[in-house]
mmCIF file with all atom_site columns, C-alpha atoms in Angstrom:
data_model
loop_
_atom_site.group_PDB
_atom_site.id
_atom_site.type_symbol
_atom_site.label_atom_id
_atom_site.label_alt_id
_atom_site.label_comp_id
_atom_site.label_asym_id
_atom_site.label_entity_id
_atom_site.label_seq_id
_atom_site.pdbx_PDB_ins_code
_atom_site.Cartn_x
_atom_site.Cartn_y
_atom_site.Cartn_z
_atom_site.occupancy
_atom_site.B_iso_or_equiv
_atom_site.pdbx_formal_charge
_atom_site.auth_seq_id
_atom_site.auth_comp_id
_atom_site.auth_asym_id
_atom_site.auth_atom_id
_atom_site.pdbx_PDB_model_num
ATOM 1   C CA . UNK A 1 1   ? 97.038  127.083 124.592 1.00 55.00 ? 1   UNK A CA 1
ATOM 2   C CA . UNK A 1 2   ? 98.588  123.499 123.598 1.00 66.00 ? 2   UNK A CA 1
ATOM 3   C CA . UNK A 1 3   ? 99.274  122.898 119.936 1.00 77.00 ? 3   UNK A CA 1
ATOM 4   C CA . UNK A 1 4   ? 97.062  121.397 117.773 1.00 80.00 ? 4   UNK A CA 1
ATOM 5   C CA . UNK A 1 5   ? 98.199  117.839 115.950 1.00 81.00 ? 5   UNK A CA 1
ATOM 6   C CA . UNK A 1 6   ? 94.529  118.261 113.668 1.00 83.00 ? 6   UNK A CA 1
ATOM 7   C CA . UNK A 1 7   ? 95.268  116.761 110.695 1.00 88.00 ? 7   UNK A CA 1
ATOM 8   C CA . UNK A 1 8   ? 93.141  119.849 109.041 1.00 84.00 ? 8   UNK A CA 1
ATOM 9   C CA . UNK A 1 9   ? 91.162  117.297 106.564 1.00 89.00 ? 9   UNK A CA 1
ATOM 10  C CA . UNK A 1 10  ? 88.296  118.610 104.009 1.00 91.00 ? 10  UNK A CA 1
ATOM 11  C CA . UNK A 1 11  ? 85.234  117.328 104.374 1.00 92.00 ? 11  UNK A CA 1
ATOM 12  C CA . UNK A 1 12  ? 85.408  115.383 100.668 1.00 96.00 ? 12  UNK A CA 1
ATOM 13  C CA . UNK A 1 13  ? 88.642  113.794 102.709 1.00 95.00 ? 13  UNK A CA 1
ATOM 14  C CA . UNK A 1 14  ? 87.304  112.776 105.469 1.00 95.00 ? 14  UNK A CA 1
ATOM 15  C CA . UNK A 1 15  ? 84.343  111.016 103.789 1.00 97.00 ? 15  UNK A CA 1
ATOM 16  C CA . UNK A 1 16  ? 86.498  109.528 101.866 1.00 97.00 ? 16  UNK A CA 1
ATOM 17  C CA . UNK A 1 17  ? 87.577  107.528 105.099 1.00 98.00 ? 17  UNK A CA 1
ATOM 18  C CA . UNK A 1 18  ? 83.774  105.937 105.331 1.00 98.00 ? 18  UNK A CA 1
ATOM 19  C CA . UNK A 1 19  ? 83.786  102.229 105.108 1.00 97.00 ? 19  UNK A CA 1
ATOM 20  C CA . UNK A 1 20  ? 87.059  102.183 103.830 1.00 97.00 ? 20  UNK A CA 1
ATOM 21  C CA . UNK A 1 21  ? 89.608  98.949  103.702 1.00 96.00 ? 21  UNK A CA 1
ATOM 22  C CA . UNK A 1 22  ? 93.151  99.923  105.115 1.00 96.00 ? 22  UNK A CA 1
ATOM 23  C CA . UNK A 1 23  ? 96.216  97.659  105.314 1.00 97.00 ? 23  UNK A CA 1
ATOM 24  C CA . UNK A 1 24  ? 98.552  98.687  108.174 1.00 97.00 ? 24  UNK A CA 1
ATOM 25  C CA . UNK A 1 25  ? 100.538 96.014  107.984 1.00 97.00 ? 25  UNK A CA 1
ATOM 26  C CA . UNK A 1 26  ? 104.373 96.882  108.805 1.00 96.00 ? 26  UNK A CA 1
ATOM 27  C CA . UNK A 1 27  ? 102.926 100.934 110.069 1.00 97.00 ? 27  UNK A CA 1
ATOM 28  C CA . UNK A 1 28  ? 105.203 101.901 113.029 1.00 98.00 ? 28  UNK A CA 1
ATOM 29  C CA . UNK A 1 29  ? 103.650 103.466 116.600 1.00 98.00 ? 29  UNK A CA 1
ATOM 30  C CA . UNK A 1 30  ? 105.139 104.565 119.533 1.00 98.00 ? 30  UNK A CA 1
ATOM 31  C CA . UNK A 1 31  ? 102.514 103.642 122.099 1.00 98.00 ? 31  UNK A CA 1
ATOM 32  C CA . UNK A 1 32  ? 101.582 104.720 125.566 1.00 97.00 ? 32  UNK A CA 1
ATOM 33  C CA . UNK A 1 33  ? 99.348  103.529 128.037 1.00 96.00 ? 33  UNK A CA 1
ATOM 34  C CA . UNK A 1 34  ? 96.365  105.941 128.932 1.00 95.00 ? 34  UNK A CA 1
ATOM 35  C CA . UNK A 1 35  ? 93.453  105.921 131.225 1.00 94.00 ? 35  UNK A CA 1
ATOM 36  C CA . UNK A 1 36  ? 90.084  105.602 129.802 1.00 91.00 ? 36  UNK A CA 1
ATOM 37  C CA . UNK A 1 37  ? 86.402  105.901 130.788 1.00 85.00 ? 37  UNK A CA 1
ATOM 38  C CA . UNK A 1 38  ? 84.032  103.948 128.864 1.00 77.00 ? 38  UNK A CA 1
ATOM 39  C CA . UNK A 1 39  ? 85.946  103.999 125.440 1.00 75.00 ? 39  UNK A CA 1
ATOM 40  C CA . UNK A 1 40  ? 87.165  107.581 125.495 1.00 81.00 ? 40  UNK A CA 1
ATOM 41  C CA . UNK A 1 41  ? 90.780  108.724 126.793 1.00 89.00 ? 41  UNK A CA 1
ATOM 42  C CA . UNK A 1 42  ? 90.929  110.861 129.703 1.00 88.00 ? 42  UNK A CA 1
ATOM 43  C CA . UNK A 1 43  ? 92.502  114.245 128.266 1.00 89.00 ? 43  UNK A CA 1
ATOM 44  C CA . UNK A 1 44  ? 93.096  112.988 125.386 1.00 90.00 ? 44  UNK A CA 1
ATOM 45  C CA . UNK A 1 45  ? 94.777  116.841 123.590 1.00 89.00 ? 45  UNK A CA 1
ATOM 46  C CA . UNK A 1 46  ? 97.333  116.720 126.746 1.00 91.00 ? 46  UNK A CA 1
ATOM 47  C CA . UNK A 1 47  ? 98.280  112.870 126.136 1.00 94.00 ? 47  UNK A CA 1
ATOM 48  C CA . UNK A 1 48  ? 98.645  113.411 123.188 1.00 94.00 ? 48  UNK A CA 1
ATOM 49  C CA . UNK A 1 49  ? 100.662 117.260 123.377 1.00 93.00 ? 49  UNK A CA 1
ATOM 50  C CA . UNK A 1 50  ? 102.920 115.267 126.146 1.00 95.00 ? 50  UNK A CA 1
ATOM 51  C CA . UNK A 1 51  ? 103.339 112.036 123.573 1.00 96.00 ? 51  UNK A CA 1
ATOM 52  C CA . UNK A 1 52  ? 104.373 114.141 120.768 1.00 95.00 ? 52  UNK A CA 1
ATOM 53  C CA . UNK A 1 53  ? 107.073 115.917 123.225 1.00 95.00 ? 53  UNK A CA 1
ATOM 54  C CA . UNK A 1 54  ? 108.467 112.514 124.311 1.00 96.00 ? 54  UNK A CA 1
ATOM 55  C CA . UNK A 1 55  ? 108.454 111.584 120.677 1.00 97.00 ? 55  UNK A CA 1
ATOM 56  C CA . UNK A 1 56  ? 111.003 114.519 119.606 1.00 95.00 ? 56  UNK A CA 1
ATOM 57  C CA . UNK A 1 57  ? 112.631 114.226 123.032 1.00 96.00 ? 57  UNK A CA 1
ATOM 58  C CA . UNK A 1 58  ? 114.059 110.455 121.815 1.00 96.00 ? 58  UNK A CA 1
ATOM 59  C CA . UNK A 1 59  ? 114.606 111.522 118.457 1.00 96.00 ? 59  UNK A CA 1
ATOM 60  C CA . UNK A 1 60  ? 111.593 109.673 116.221 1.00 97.00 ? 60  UNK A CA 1
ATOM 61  C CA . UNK A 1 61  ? 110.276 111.132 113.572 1.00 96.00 ? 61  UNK A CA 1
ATOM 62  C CA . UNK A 1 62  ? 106.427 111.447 113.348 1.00 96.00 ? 62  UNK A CA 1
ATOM 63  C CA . UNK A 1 63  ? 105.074 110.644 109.590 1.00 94.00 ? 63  UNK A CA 1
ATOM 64  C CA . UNK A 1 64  ? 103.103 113.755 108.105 1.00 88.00 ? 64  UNK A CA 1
ATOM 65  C CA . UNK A 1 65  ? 100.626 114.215 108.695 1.00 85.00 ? 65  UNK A CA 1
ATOM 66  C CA . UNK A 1 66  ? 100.531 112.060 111.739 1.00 88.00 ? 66  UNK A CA 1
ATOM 67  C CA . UNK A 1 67  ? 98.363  108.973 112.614 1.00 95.00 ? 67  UNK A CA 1
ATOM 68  C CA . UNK A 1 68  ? 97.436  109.721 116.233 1.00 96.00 ? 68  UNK A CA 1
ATOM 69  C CA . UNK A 1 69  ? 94.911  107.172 117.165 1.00 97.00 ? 69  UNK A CA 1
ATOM 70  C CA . UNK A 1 70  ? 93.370  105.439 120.433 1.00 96.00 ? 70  UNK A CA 1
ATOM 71  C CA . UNK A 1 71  ? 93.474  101.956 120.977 1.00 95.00 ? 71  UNK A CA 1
ATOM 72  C CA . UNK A 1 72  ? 89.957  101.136 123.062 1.00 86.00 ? 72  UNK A CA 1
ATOM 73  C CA . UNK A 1 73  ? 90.348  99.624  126.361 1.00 82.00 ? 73  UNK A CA 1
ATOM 74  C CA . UNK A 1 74  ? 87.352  100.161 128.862 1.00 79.00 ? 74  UNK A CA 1
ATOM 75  C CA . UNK A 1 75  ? 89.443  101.585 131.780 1.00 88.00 ? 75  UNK A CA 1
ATOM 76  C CA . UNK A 1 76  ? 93.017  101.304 130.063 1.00 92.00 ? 76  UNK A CA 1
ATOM 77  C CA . UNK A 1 77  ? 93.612  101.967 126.487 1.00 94.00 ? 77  UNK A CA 1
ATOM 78  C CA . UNK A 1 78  ? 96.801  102.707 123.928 1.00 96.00 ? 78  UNK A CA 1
ATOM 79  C CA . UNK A 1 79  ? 97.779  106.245 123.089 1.00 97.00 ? 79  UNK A CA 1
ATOM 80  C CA . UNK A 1 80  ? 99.274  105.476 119.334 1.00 98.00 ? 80  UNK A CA 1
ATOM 81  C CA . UNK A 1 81  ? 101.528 107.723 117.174 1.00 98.00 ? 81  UNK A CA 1
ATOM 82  C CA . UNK A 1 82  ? 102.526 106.955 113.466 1.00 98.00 ? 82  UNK A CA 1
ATOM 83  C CA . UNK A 1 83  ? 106.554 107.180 113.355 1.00 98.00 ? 83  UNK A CA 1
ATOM 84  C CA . UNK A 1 84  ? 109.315 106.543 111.113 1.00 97.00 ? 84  UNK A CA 1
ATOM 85  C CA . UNK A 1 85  ? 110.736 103.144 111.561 1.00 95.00 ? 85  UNK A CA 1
ATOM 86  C CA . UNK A 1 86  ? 113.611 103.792 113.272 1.00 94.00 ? 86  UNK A CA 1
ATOM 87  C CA . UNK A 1 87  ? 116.735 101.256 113.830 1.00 91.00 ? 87  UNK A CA 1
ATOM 88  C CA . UNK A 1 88  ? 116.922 98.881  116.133 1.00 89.00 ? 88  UNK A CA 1
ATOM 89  C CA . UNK A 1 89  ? 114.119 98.014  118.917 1.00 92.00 ? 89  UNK A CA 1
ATOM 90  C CA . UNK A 1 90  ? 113.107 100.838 121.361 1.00 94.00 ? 90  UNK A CA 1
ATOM 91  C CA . UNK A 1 91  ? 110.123 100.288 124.421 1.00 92.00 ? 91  UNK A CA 1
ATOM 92  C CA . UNK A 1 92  ? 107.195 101.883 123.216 1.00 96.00 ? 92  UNK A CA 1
ATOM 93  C CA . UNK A 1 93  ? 107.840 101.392 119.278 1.00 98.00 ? 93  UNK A CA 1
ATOM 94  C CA . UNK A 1 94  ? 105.438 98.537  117.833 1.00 97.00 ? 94  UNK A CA 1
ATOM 95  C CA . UNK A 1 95  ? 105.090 97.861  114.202 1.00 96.00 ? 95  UNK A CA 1
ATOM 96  C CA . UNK A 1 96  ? 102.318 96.062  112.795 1.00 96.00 ? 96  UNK A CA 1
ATOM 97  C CA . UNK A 1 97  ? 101.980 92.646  111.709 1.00 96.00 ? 97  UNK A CA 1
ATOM 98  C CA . UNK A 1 98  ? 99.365  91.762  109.202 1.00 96.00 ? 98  UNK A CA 1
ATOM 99  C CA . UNK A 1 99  ? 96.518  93.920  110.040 1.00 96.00 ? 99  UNK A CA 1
ATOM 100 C CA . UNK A 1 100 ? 93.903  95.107  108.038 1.00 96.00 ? 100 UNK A CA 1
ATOM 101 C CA . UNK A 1 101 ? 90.753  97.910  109.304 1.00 97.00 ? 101 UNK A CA 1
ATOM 102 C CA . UNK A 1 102 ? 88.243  98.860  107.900 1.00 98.00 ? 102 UNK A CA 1
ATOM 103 C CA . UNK A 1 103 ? 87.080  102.927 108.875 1.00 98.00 ? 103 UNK A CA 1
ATOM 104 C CA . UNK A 1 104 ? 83.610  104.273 109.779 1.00 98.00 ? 104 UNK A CA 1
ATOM 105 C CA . UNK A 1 105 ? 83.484  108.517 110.051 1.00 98.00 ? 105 UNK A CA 1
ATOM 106 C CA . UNK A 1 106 ? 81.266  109.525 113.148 1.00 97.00 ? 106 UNK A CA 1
ATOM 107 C CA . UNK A 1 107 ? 80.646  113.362 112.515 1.00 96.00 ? 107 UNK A CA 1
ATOM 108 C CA . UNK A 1 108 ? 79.278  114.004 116.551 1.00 93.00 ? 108 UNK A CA 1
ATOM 109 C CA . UNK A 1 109 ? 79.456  114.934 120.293 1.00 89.00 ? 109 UNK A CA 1
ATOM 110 C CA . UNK A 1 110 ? 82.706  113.176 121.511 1.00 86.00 ? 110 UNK A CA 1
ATOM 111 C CA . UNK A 1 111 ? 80.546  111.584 124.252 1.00 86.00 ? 111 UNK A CA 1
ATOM 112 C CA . UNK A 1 112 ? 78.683  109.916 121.719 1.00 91.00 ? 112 UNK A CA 1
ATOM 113 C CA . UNK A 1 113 ? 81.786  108.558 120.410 1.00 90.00 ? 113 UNK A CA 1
ATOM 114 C CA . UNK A 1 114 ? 81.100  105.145 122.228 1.00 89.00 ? 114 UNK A CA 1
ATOM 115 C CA . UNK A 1 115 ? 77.504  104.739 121.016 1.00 94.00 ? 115 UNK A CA 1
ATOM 116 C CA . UNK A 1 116 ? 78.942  104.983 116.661 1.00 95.00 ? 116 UNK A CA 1
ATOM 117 C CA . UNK A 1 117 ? 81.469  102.255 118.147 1.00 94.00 ? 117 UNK A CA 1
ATOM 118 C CA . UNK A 1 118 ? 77.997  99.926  118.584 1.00 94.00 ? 118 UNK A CA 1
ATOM 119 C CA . UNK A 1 119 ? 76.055  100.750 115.634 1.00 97.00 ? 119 UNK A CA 1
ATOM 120 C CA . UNK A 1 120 ? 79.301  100.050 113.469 1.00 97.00 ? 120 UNK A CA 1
ATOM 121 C CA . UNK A 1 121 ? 80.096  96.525  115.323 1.00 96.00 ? 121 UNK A CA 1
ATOM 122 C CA . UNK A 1 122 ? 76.698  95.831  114.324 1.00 96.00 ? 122 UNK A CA 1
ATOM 123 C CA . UNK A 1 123 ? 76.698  97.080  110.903 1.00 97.00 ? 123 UNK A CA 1
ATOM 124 C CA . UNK A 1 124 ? 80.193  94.674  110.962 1.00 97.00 ? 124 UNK A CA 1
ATOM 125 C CA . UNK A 1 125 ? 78.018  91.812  112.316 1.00 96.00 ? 125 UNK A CA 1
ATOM 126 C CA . UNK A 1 126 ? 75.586  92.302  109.871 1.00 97.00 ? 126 UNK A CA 1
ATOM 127 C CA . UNK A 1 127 ? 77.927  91.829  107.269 1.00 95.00 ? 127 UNK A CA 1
ATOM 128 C CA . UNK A 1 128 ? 79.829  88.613  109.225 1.00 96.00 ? 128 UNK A CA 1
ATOM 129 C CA . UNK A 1 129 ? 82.883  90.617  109.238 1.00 94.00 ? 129 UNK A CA 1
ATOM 130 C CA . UNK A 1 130 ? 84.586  89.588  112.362 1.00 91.00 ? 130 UNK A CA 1
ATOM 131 C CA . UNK A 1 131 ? 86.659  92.116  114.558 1.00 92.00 ? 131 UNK A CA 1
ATOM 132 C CA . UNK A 1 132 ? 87.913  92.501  117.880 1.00 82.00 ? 132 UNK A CA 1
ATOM 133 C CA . UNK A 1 133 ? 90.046  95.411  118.161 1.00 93.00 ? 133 UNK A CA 1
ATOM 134 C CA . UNK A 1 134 ? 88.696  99.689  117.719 1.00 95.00 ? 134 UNK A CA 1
ATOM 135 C CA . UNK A 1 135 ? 91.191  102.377 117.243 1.00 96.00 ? 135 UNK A CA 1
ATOM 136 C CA . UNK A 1 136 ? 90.035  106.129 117.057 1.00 95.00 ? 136 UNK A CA 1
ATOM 137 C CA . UNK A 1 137 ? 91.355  109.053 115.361 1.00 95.00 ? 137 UNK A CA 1
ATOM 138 C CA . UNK A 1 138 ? 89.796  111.772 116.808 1.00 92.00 ? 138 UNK A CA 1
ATOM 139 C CA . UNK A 1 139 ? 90.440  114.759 114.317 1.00 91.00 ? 139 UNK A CA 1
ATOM 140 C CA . UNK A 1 140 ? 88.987  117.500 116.009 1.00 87.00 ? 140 UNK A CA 1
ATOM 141 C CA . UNK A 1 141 ? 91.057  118.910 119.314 1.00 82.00 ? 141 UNK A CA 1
ATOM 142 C CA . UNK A 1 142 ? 88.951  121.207 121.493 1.00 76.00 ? 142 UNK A CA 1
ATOM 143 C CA . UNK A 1 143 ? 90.436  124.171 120.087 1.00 77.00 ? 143 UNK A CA 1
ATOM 144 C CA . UNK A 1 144 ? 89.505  123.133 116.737 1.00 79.00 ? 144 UNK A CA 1
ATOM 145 C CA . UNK A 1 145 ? 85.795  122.699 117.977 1.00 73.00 ? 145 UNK A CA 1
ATOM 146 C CA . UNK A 1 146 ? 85.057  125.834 118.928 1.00 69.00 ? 146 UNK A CA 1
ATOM 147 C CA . UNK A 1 147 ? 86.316  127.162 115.828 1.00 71.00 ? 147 UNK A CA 1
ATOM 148 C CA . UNK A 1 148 ? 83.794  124.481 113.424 1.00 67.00 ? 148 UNK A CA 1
ATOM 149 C CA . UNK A 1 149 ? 81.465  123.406 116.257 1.00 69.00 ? 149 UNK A CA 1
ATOM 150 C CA . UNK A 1 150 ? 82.325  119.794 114.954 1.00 81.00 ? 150 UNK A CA 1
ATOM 151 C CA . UNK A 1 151 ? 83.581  116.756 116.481 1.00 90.00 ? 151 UNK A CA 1
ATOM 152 C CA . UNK A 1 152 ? 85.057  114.600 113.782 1.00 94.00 ? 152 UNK A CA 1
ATOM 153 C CA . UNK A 1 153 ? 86.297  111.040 114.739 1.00 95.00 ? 153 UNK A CA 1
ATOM 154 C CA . UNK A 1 154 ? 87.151  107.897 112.256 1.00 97.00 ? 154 UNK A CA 1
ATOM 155 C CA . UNK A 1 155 ? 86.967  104.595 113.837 1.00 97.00 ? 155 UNK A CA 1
ATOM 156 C CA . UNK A 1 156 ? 89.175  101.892 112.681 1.00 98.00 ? 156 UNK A CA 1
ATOM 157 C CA . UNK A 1 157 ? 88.038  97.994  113.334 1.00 98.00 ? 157 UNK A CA 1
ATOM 158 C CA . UNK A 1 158 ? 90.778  95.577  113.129 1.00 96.00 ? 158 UNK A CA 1
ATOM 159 C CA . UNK A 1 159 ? 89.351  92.615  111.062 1.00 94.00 ? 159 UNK A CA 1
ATOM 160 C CA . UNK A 1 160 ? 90.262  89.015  111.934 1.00 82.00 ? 160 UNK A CA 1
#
């Protein structure tokens, strides 16, 4: 069995994530490529179980607990992993400009995952807030869902 990188949130926590304003600005990723099929990684625990190997392998440090999202691309997306800024540039290691997201919670069958990303672009719309860019933190590994029975996922939108 691979290990689990669940951030273990409550429930009061992860509600807590609804709707929510975040400023990323000057956060620090190392970032992989990764296959995707309709906004969903392909294996996303072993990208992530071999990204968090490659990680320690160069010597970053992840920050606790980690930010492991998904950067949406329809047939290639970004495997993203919080880190210590390290010194120096590396390949792979982004930080963040100004960027500001705003968080929905979708509490659901991963394969609905792609169907909350619509109804919160259009709840966005309604509101004329303008974005262009989803990242997804799926909390809940496949071991973790057959202990709760719960997919939990918080989508970011990257406002212009």
């Amino acid at each position: 069995m691979m290990k689990c990188f669940c951030p273990g949130m409550t429930e009061e926590e992860f509600m807590n994530w609804d709707m929510q304003e975040n400023d990323w600005t000057g956060k620090t990723f190392y970032q992989v490529k990764v296959p995707m099929i309709s906004h969903f990684p392909v294996a996303p625990e072993l990208k992530i179980f071999r990204v968090m190997a490659e990680i320690e392998g160069k010597g970053f440090r992840t920050v606790a607990p980690p930010l492991i999202v998904f950067n949406d691309g329809m047939l290639v997306g970004s495997l993203m992993v919080e880190i210590v800024s390290p010194d120096g540039k590396y390949a792979n290691v982004v930080t963040m400009g100004p960027t500001r997201m705003i968080s929905k919670v979708y509490t659901g069958p991963r394969h609905l995952v792609p169907k909350a990303l619509k109804e919160f672009d259009r709840l966005l719309m309604s509101r004329k807030i303008i974005t262009n860019d989803y990242y997804f933190w799926f909390l809940t590994c496949k071991n973790c869902n057959k202990r709760s029975k719960e997919n939990k996922t918080i989508i970011f939108a990257k406002v212009l």
